[in-house]
GROMACS .gro file of C-alpha atoms in nm:
model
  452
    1UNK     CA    1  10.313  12.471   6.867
    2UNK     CA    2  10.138  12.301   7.151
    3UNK     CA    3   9.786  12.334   7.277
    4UNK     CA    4   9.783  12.443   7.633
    5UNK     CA    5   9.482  12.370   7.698
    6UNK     CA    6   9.533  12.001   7.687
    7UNK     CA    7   9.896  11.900   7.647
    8UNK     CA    8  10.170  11.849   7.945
    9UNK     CA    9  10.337  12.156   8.061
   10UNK     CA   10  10.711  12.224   7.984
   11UNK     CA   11  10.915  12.392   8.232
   12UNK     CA   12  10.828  12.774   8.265
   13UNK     CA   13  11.082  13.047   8.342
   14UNK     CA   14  10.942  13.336   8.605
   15UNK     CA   15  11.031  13.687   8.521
   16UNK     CA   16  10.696  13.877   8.685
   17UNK     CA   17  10.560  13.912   9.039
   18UNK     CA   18  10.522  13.513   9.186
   19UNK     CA   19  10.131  13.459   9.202
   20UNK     CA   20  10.233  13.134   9.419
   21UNK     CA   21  10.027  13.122   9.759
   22UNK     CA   22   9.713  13.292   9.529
   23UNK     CA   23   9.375  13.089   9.538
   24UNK     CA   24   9.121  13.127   9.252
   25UNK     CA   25   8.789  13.015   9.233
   26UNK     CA   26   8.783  12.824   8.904
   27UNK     CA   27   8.578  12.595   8.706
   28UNK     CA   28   8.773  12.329   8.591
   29UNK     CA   29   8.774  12.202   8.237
   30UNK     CA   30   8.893  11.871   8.111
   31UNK     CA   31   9.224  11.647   8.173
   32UNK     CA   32   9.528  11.708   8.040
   33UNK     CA   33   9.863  11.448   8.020
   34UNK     CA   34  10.071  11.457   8.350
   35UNK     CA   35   9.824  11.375   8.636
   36UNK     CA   36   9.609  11.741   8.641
   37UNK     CA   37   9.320  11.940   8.496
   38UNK     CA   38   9.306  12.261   8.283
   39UNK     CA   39   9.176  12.569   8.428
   40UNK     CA   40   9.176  12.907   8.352
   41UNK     CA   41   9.205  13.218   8.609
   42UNK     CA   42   8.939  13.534   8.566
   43UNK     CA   43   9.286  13.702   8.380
   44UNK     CA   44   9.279  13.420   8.161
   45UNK     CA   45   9.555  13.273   8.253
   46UNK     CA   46   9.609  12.862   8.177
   47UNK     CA   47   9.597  12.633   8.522
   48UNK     CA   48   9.718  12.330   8.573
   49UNK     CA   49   9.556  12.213   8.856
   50UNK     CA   50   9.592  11.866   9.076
   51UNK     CA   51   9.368  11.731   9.343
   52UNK     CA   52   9.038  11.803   9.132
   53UNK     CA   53   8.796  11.635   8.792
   54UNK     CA   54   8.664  11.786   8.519
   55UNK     CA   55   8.373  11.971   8.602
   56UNK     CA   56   8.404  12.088   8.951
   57UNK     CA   57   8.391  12.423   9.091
   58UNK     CA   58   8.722  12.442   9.367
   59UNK     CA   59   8.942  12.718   9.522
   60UNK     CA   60   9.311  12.635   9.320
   61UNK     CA   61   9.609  12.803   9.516
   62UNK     CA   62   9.890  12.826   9.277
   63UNK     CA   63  10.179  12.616   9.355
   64UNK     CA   64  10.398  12.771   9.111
   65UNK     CA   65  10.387  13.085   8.833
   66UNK     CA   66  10.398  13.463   8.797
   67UNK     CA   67  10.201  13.717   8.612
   68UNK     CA   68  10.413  13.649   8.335
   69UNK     CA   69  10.362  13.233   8.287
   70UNK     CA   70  10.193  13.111   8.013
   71UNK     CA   71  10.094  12.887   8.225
   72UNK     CA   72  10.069  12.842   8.630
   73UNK     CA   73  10.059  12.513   8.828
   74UNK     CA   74   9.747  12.494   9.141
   75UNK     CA   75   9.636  12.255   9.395
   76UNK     CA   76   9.237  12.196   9.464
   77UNK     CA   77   9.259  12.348   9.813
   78UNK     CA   78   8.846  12.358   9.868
   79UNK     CA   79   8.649  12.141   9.624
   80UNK     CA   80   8.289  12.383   9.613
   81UNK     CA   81   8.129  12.145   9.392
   82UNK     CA   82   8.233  11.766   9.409
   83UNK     CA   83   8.260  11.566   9.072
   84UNK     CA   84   8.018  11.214   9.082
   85UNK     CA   85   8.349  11.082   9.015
   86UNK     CA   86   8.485  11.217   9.325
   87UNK     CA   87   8.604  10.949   9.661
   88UNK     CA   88   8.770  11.022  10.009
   89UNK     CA   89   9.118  10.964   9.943
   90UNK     CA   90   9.208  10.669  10.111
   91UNK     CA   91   9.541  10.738  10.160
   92UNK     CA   92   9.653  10.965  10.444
   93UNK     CA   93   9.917  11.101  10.255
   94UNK     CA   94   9.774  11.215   9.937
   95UNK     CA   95   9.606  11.573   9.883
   96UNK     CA   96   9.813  11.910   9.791
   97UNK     CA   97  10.127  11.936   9.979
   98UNK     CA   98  10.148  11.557  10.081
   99UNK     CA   99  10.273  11.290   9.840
  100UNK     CA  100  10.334  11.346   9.514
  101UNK     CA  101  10.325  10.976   9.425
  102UNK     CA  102   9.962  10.906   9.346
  103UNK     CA  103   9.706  11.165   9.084
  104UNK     CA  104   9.409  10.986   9.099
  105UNK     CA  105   9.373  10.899   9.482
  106UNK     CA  106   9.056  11.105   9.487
  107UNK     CA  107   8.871  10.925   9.182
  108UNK     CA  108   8.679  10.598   9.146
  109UNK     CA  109   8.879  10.335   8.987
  110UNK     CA  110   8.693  10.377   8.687
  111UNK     CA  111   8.678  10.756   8.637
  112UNK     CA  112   9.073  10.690   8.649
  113UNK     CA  113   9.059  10.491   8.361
  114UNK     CA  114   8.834  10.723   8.177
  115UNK     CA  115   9.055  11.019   8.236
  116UNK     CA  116   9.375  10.770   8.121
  117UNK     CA  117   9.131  10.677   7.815
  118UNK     CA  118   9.081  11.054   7.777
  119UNK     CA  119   9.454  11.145   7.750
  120UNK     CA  120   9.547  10.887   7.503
  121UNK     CA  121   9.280  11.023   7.306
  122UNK     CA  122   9.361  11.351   7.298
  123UNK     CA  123   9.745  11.269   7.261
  124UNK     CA  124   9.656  11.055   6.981
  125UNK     CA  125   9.435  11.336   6.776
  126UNK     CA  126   9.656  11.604   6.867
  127UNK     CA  127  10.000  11.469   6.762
  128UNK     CA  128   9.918  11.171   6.526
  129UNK     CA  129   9.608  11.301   6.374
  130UNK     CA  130   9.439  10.962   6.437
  131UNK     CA  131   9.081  10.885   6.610
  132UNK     CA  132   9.052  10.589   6.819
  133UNK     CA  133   8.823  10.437   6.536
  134UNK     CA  134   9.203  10.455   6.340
  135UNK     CA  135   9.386  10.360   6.544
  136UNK     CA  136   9.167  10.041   6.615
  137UNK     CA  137   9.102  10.130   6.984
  138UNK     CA  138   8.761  10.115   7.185
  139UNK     CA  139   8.847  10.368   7.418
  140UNK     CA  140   8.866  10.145   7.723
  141UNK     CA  141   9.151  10.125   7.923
  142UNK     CA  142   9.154   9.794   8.070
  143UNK     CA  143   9.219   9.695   8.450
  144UNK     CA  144   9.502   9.452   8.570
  145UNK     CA  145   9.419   9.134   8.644
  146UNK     CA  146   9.301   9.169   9.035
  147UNK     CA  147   9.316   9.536   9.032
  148UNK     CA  148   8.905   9.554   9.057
  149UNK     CA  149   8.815   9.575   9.459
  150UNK     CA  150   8.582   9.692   9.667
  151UNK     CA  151   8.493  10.065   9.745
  152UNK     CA  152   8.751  10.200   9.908
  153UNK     CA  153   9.020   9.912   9.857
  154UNK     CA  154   9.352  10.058   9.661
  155UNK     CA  155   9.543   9.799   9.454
  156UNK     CA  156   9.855   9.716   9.598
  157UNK     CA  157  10.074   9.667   9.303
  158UNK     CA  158  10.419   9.837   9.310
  159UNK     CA  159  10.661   9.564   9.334
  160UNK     CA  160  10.942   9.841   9.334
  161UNK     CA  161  10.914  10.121   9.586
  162UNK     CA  162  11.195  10.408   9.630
  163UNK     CA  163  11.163  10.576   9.971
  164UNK     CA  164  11.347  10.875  10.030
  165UNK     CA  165  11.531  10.951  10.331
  166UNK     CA  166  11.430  11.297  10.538
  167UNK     CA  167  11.679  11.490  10.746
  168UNK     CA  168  11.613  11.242  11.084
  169UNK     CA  169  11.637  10.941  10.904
  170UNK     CA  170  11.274  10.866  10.841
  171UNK     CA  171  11.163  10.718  10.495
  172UNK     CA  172  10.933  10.875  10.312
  173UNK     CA  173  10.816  10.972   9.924
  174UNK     CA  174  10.878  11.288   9.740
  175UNK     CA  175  10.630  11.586   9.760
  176UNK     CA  176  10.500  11.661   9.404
  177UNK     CA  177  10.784  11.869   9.233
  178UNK     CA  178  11.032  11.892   9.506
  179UNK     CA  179  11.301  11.723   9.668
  180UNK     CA  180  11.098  11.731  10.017
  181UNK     CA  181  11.011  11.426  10.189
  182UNK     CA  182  10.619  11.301  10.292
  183UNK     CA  183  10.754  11.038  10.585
  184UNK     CA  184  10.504  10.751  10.550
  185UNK     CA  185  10.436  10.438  10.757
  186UNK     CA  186  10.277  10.299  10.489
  187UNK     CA  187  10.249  10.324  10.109
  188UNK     CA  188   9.927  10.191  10.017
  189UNK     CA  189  10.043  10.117   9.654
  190UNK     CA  190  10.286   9.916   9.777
  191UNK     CA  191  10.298   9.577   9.688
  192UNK     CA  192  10.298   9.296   9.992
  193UNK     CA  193  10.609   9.176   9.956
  194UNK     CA  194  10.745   9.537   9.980
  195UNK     CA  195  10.533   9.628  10.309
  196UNK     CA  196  10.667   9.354  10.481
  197UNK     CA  197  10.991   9.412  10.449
  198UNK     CA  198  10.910   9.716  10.742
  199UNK     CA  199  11.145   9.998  10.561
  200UNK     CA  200  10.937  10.253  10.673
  201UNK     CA  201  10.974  10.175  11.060
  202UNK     CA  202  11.354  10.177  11.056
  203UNK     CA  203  11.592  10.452  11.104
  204UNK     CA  204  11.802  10.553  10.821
  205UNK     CA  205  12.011  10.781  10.910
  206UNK     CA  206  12.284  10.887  10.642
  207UNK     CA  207  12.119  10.680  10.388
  208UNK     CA  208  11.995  10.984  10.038
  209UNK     CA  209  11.739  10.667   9.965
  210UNK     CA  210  11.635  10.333  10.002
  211UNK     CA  211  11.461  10.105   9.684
  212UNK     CA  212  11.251   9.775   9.785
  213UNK     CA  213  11.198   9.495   9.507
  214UNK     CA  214  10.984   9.227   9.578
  215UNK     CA  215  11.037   9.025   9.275
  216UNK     CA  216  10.712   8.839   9.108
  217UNK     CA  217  10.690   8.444   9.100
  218UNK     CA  218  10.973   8.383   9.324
  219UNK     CA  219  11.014   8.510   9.722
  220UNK     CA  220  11.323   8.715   9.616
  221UNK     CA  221  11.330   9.052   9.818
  222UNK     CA  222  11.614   9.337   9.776
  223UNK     CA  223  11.684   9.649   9.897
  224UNK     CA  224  11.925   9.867   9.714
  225UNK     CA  225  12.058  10.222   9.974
  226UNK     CA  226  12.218  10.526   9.820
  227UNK     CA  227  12.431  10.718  10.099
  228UNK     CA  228  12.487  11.027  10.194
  229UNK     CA  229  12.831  11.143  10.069
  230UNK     CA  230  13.101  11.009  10.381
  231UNK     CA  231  12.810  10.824  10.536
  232UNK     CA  232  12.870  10.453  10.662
  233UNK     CA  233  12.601  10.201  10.526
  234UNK     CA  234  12.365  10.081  10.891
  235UNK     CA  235  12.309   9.727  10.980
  236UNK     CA  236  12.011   9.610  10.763
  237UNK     CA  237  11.800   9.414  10.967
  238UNK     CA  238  11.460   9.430  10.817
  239UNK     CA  239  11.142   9.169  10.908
  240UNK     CA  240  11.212   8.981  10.622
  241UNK     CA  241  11.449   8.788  10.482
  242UNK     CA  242  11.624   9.024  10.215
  243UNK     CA  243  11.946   9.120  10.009
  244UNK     CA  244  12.116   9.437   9.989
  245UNK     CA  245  12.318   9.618   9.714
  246UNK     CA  246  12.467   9.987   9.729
  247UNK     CA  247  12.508  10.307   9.522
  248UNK     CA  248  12.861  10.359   9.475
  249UNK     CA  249  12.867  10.764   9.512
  250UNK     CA  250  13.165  10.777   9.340
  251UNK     CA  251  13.020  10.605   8.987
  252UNK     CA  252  12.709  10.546   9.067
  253UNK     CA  253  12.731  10.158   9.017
  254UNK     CA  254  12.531   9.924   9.161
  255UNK     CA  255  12.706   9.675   9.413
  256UNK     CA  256  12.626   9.350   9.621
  257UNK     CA  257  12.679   9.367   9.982
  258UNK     CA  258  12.513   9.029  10.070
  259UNK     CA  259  12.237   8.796   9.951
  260UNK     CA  260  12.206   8.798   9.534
  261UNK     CA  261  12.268   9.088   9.359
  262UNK     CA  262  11.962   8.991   9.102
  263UNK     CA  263  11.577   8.911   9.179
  264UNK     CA  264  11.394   8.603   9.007
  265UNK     CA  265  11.079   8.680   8.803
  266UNK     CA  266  10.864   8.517   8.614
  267UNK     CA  267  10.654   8.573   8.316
  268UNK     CA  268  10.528   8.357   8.006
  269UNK     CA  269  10.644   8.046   8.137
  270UNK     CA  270  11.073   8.152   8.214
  271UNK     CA  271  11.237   8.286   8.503
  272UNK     CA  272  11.407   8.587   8.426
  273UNK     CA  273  11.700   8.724   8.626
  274UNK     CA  274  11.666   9.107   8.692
  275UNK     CA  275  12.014   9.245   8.836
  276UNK     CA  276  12.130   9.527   9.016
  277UNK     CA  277  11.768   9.656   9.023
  278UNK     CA  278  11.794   9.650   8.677
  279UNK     CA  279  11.420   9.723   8.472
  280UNK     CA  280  11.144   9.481   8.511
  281UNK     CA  281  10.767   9.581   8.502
  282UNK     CA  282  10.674   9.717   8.842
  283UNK     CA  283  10.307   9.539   8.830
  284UNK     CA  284  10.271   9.239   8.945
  285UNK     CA  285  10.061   9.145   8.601
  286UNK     CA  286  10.240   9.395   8.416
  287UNK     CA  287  10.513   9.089   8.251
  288UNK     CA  288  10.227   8.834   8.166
  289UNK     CA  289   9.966   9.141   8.032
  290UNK     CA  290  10.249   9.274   7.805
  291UNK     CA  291  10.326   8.946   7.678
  292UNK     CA  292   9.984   8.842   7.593
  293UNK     CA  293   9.882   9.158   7.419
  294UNK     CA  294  10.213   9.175   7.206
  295UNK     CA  295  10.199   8.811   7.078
  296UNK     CA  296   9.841   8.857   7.059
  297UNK     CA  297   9.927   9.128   6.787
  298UNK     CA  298  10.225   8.998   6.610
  299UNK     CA  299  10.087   8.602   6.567
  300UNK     CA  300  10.454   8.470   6.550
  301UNK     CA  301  10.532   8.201   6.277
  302UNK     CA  302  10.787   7.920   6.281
  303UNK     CA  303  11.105   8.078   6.104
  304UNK     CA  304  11.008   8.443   6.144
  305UNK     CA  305  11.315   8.662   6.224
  306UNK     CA  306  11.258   8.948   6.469
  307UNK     CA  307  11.375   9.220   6.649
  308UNK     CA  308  11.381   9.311   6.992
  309UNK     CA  309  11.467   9.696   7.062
  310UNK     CA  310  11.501   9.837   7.402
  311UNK     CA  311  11.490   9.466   7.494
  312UNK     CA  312  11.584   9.503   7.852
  313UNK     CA  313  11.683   9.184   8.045
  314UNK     CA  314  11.496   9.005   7.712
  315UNK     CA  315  11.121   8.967   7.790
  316UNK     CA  316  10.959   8.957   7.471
  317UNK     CA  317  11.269   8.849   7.308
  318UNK     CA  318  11.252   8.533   7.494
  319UNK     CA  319  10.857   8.504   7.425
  320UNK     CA  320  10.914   8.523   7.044
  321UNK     CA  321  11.218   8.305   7.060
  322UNK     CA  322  11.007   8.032   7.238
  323UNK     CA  323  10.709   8.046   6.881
  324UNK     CA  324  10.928   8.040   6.615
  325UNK     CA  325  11.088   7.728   6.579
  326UNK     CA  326  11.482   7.634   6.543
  327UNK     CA  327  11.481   7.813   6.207
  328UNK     CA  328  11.402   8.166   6.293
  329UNK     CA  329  11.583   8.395   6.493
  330UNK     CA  330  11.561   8.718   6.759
  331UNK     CA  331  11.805   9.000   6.782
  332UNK     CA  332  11.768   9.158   7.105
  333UNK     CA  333  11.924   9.513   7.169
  334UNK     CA  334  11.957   9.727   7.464
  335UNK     CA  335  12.181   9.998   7.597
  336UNK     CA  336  12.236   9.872   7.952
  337UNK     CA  337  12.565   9.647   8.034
  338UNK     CA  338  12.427   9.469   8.309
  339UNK     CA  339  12.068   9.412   8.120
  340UNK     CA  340  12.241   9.264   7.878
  341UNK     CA  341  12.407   9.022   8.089
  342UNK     CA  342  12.105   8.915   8.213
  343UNK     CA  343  11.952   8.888   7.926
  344UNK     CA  344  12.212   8.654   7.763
  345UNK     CA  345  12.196   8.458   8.029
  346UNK     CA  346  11.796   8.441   8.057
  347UNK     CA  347  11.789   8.360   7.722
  348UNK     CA  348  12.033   8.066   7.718
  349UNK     CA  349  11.857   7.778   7.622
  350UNK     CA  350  11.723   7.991   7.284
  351UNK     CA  351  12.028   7.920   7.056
  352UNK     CA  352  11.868   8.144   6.788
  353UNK     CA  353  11.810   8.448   7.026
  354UNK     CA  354  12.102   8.724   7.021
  355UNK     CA  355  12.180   9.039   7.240
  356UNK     CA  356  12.356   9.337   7.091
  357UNK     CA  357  12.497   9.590   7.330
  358UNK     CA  358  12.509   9.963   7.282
  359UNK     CA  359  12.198  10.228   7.206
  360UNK     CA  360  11.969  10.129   6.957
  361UNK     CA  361  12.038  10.359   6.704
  362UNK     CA  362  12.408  10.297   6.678
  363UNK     CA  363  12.359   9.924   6.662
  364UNK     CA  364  12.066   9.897   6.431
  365UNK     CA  365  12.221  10.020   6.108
  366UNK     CA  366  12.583   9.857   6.177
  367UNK     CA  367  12.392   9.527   6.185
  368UNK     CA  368  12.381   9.503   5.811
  369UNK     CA  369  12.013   9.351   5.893
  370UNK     CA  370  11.804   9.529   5.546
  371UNK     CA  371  11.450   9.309   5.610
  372UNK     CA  372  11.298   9.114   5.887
  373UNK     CA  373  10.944   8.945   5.941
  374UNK     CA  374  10.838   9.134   6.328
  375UNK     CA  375  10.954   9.407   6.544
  376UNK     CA  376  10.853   9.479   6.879
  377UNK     CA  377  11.003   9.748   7.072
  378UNK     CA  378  10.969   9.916   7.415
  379UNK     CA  379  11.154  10.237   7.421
  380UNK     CA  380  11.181  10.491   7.708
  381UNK     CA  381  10.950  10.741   7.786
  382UNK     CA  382  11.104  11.001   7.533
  383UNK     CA  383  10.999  10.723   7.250
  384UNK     CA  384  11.209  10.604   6.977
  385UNK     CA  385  11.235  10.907   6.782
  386UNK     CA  386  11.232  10.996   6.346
  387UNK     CA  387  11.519  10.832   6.301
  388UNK     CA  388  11.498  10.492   6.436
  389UNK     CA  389  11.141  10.458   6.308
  390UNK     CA  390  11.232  10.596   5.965
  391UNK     CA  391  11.469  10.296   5.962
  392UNK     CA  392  11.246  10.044   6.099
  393UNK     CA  393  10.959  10.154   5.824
  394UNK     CA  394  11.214  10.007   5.607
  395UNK     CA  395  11.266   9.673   5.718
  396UNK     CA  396  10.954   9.562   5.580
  397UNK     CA  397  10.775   9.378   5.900
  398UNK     CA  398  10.507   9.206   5.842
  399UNK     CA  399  10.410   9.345   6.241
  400UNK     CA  400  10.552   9.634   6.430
  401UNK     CA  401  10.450   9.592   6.803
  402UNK     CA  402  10.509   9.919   7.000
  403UNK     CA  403  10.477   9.950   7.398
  404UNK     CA  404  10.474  10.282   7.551
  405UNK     CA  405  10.456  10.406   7.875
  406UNK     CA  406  10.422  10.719   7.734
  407UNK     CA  407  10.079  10.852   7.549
  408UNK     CA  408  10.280  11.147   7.387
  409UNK     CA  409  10.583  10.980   7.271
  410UNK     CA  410  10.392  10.678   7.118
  411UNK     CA  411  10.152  10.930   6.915
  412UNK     CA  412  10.458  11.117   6.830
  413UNK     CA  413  10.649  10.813   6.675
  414UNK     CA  414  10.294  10.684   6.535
  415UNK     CA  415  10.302  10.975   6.276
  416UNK     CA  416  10.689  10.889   6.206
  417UNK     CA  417  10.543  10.540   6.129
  418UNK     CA  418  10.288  10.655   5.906
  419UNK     CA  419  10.517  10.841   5.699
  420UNK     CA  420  10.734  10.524   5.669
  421UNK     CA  421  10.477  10.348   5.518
  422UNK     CA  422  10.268  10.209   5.861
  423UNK     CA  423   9.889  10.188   5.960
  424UNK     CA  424   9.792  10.138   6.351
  425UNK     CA  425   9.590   9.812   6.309
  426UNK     CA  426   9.544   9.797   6.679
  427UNK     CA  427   9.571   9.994   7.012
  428UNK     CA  428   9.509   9.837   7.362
  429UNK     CA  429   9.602  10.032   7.683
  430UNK     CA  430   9.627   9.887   7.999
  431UNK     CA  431   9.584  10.057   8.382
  432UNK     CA  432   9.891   9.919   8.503
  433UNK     CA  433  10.002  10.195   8.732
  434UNK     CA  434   9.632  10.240   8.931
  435UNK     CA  435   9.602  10.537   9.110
  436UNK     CA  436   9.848  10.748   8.907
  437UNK     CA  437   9.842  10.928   8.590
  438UNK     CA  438  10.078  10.671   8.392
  439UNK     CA  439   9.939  10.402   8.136
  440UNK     CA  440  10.048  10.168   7.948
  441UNK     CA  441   9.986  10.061   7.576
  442UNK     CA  442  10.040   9.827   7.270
  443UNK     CA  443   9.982   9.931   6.950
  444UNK     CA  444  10.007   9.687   6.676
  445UNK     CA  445  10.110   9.802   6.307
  446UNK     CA  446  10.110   9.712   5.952
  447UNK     CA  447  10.207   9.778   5.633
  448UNK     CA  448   9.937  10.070   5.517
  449UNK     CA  449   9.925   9.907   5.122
  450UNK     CA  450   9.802   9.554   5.326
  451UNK     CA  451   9.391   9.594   5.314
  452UNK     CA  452   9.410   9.922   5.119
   0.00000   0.00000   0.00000
């Protein structure tokens, strides 16, 4: 059963009278995983509130709920008494009812971090039973590389922006939980490369949504437009030099209209071709960070064989395949078709590198592979799961590197470890997502006999 009081909120069913449009005066009690606080009303009923810190008095006017929730979602409508922690928003378009992009707009860079640092803590305790001391973490959530300006500077990181398109033709982001659109002029998260492309000033009429890439280490620039059902892709003409693919409505494919249909990046010394706006880190230092920390952890050796799960377009399959010499070998696996292509073709010049096709666990046990020396993987948010880890504890790594974007899922498949056999030797998380609730980790593991 979860605890309410600090875990994310599953969807709630309303069968009572709707409470949405109430305001509460509430004190507001610590963070909880998904970008809010916990509160309670006078009834006692559980808040989730956004736009506030632990420790302030504010007015919360639920956003959604009904007498009968177990639990009701607020907004901070009138902060009474201010957190230290607390800034101005910078950006125009965050606060309740704006934006839902960005959770942390209102809180100095390094209360962000704290509250991130808070979360993985609590995620950690709650569903792998482990302290930071176990799991071989200081606490600290650690700042990109360049991420640390002055006062009232936001970090303007996100290489991949997806605007949606309002009724008029204006782009825009989401509003927190709803298909509405906040029309923006600009996205103060977005990364340079992105801005300047000038998405935000053109009209796109019959267009459902437009993505910008600005790719990292090369001047590669895309923009990828999902149309309206019938509607007749416009003229891109944008103020920078850029490619375009569509969304074919029909199978929702990915297709070149001109320019490349792939984006150059770059990361541990290669140049990695990311297609169709295939995955790829959305930080600028995301690529190189990830790297460093997950070599850092596994210490390659010449003629180690690895594995590579979730391997995407091959990022760390191509950083182990450069350390270990023309006698070991990397299995890469990963679910999507056109990842895969790239990553065959990224990974070239590493004759003892290989990419599997199909979901990792369908592959995995049909590739008779019984023992390896390292395994990193990188699942999606929902984690790996029982099974796959059940069958990696098995393998008999001498390192397990796992990177999660996810606080819940990696605690989750840290207790499926443990009962496979595995200690956490080491955990570093990284702020890679400033200004939002989202963090990124490494954790490092070991056989739980080694040191015993």
């Amino acid at each position: 059963m979860q605890n309410e009081s600090t875990s994310s909120p599953a969807e709630d069913s309303q069968t009572g009278d709707s409470l949405i449009g109430e305001e509460y005066e509430v004190e507001v009690g610590p963070v909880a995983h998904g970008g809010h606080c916990i509160a309670r009303t006078s009834e006692g009923q559980v808040l989730f509130v956004r736009h506030t810190l632990p420790g302030e008095k504010v007015i919360a006017r639920i956003t959604d709920g009904d007498k009968d929730s177990r639990f009701l979602r607020a907004d901070a409508v009138t902060i009474i008494e201010p957190s230290k922690d607390r800034v101005e928003a910078p950006c125009p378009y965050a606060g309740p009812g704006k934006c839902g992009g960005c959770d942390w707009q209102h809180a100095k860079p390094g209360a962000q971090r704290r509250l991130k640092g808070e979360v993985i803590a609590e995620q950690l305790q709650r569903l792998a039973g482990l302290t930071p001391e176990e799991a071989g973490w200081d606490g600290t959530v650690m700042p990109a590389d360049g991420d640390k300006l002055p006062k009232g500077e936001v970090p303007a990181w996100r290489t991949r922006v997806q605007y949606a398109i309002d009724e008029n033709g204006r782009a825009g982001l989401r509003k927190h939980r709803s298909h509405d659109v906040e029309p923006v002029e600009h996205c103060m998260i977005a990364a340079p490369g992105v801005s300047e492309l000038g998405v935000e000033k053109r009209d796109w009429t019959g267009m459902a949504s437009v993505e910008a890439i600005t790719a990292t280490g090369s001047n590669d620039r895309q923009v990828i437009l999902t149309p309206k059902p019938g509607a007749r892709l416009p003229l891109v003409e944008l103020d920078k030099p850029v490619s375009v693919l569509r969304v074919d409505e029909r199978d929702g494919g990915v297709h070149r209209v001109h320019g490349r249909g792939f984006v150059r990046e770059r990361a541990d010394d290669r140049t990695y071709r990311v297609g169709s706006g295939g995955f790829w880190q959305v930080h600028p230092q995301a690529a190189n960070t990830l790297v460093r920390a997950v070599m850092q952890g596994l210490l390659p050796r010449k003629n180690d064989t690895a594995l590579d799960l979730y391997c995407g377009v091959g990022l760390f399959a191509g950083a182990i395949g450069q350390r270990i010499g023309e006698k070991g070998a990397v299995l890469g696996i990963e679910s999507g078709k056109r990842a895969v292509e790239d990553a065959r073709h990224n990974l070239q010049d590493l004759d003892r590198v290989r990419i599997e096709h199909g979901k990792v666990e369908q592959i995995l046990p049909r590739t008779g592979i019984t023992e390896c020396d390292l395994i990193v993987l990188d699942p999606p948010r929902a984690g790996a799961g029982k099974q796959t880890v059940k069958h990696l504890s098995g393998l008999g790594a001498r390192r397990i590197a796992y990177v999660a974007c996810d606080p819940a899922a990696l605690a989750r498949d840290l207790a499926y470890f443990r009962e496979g056999g595995y200690k956490v030797r080491t955990l570093r998380a990284f702020d890679l997502f400033p200004m939002t609730h989202h963090v990124e980790c490494v954790a490092i593991l070991e056989p739980a006999e080694k040191g015993a």
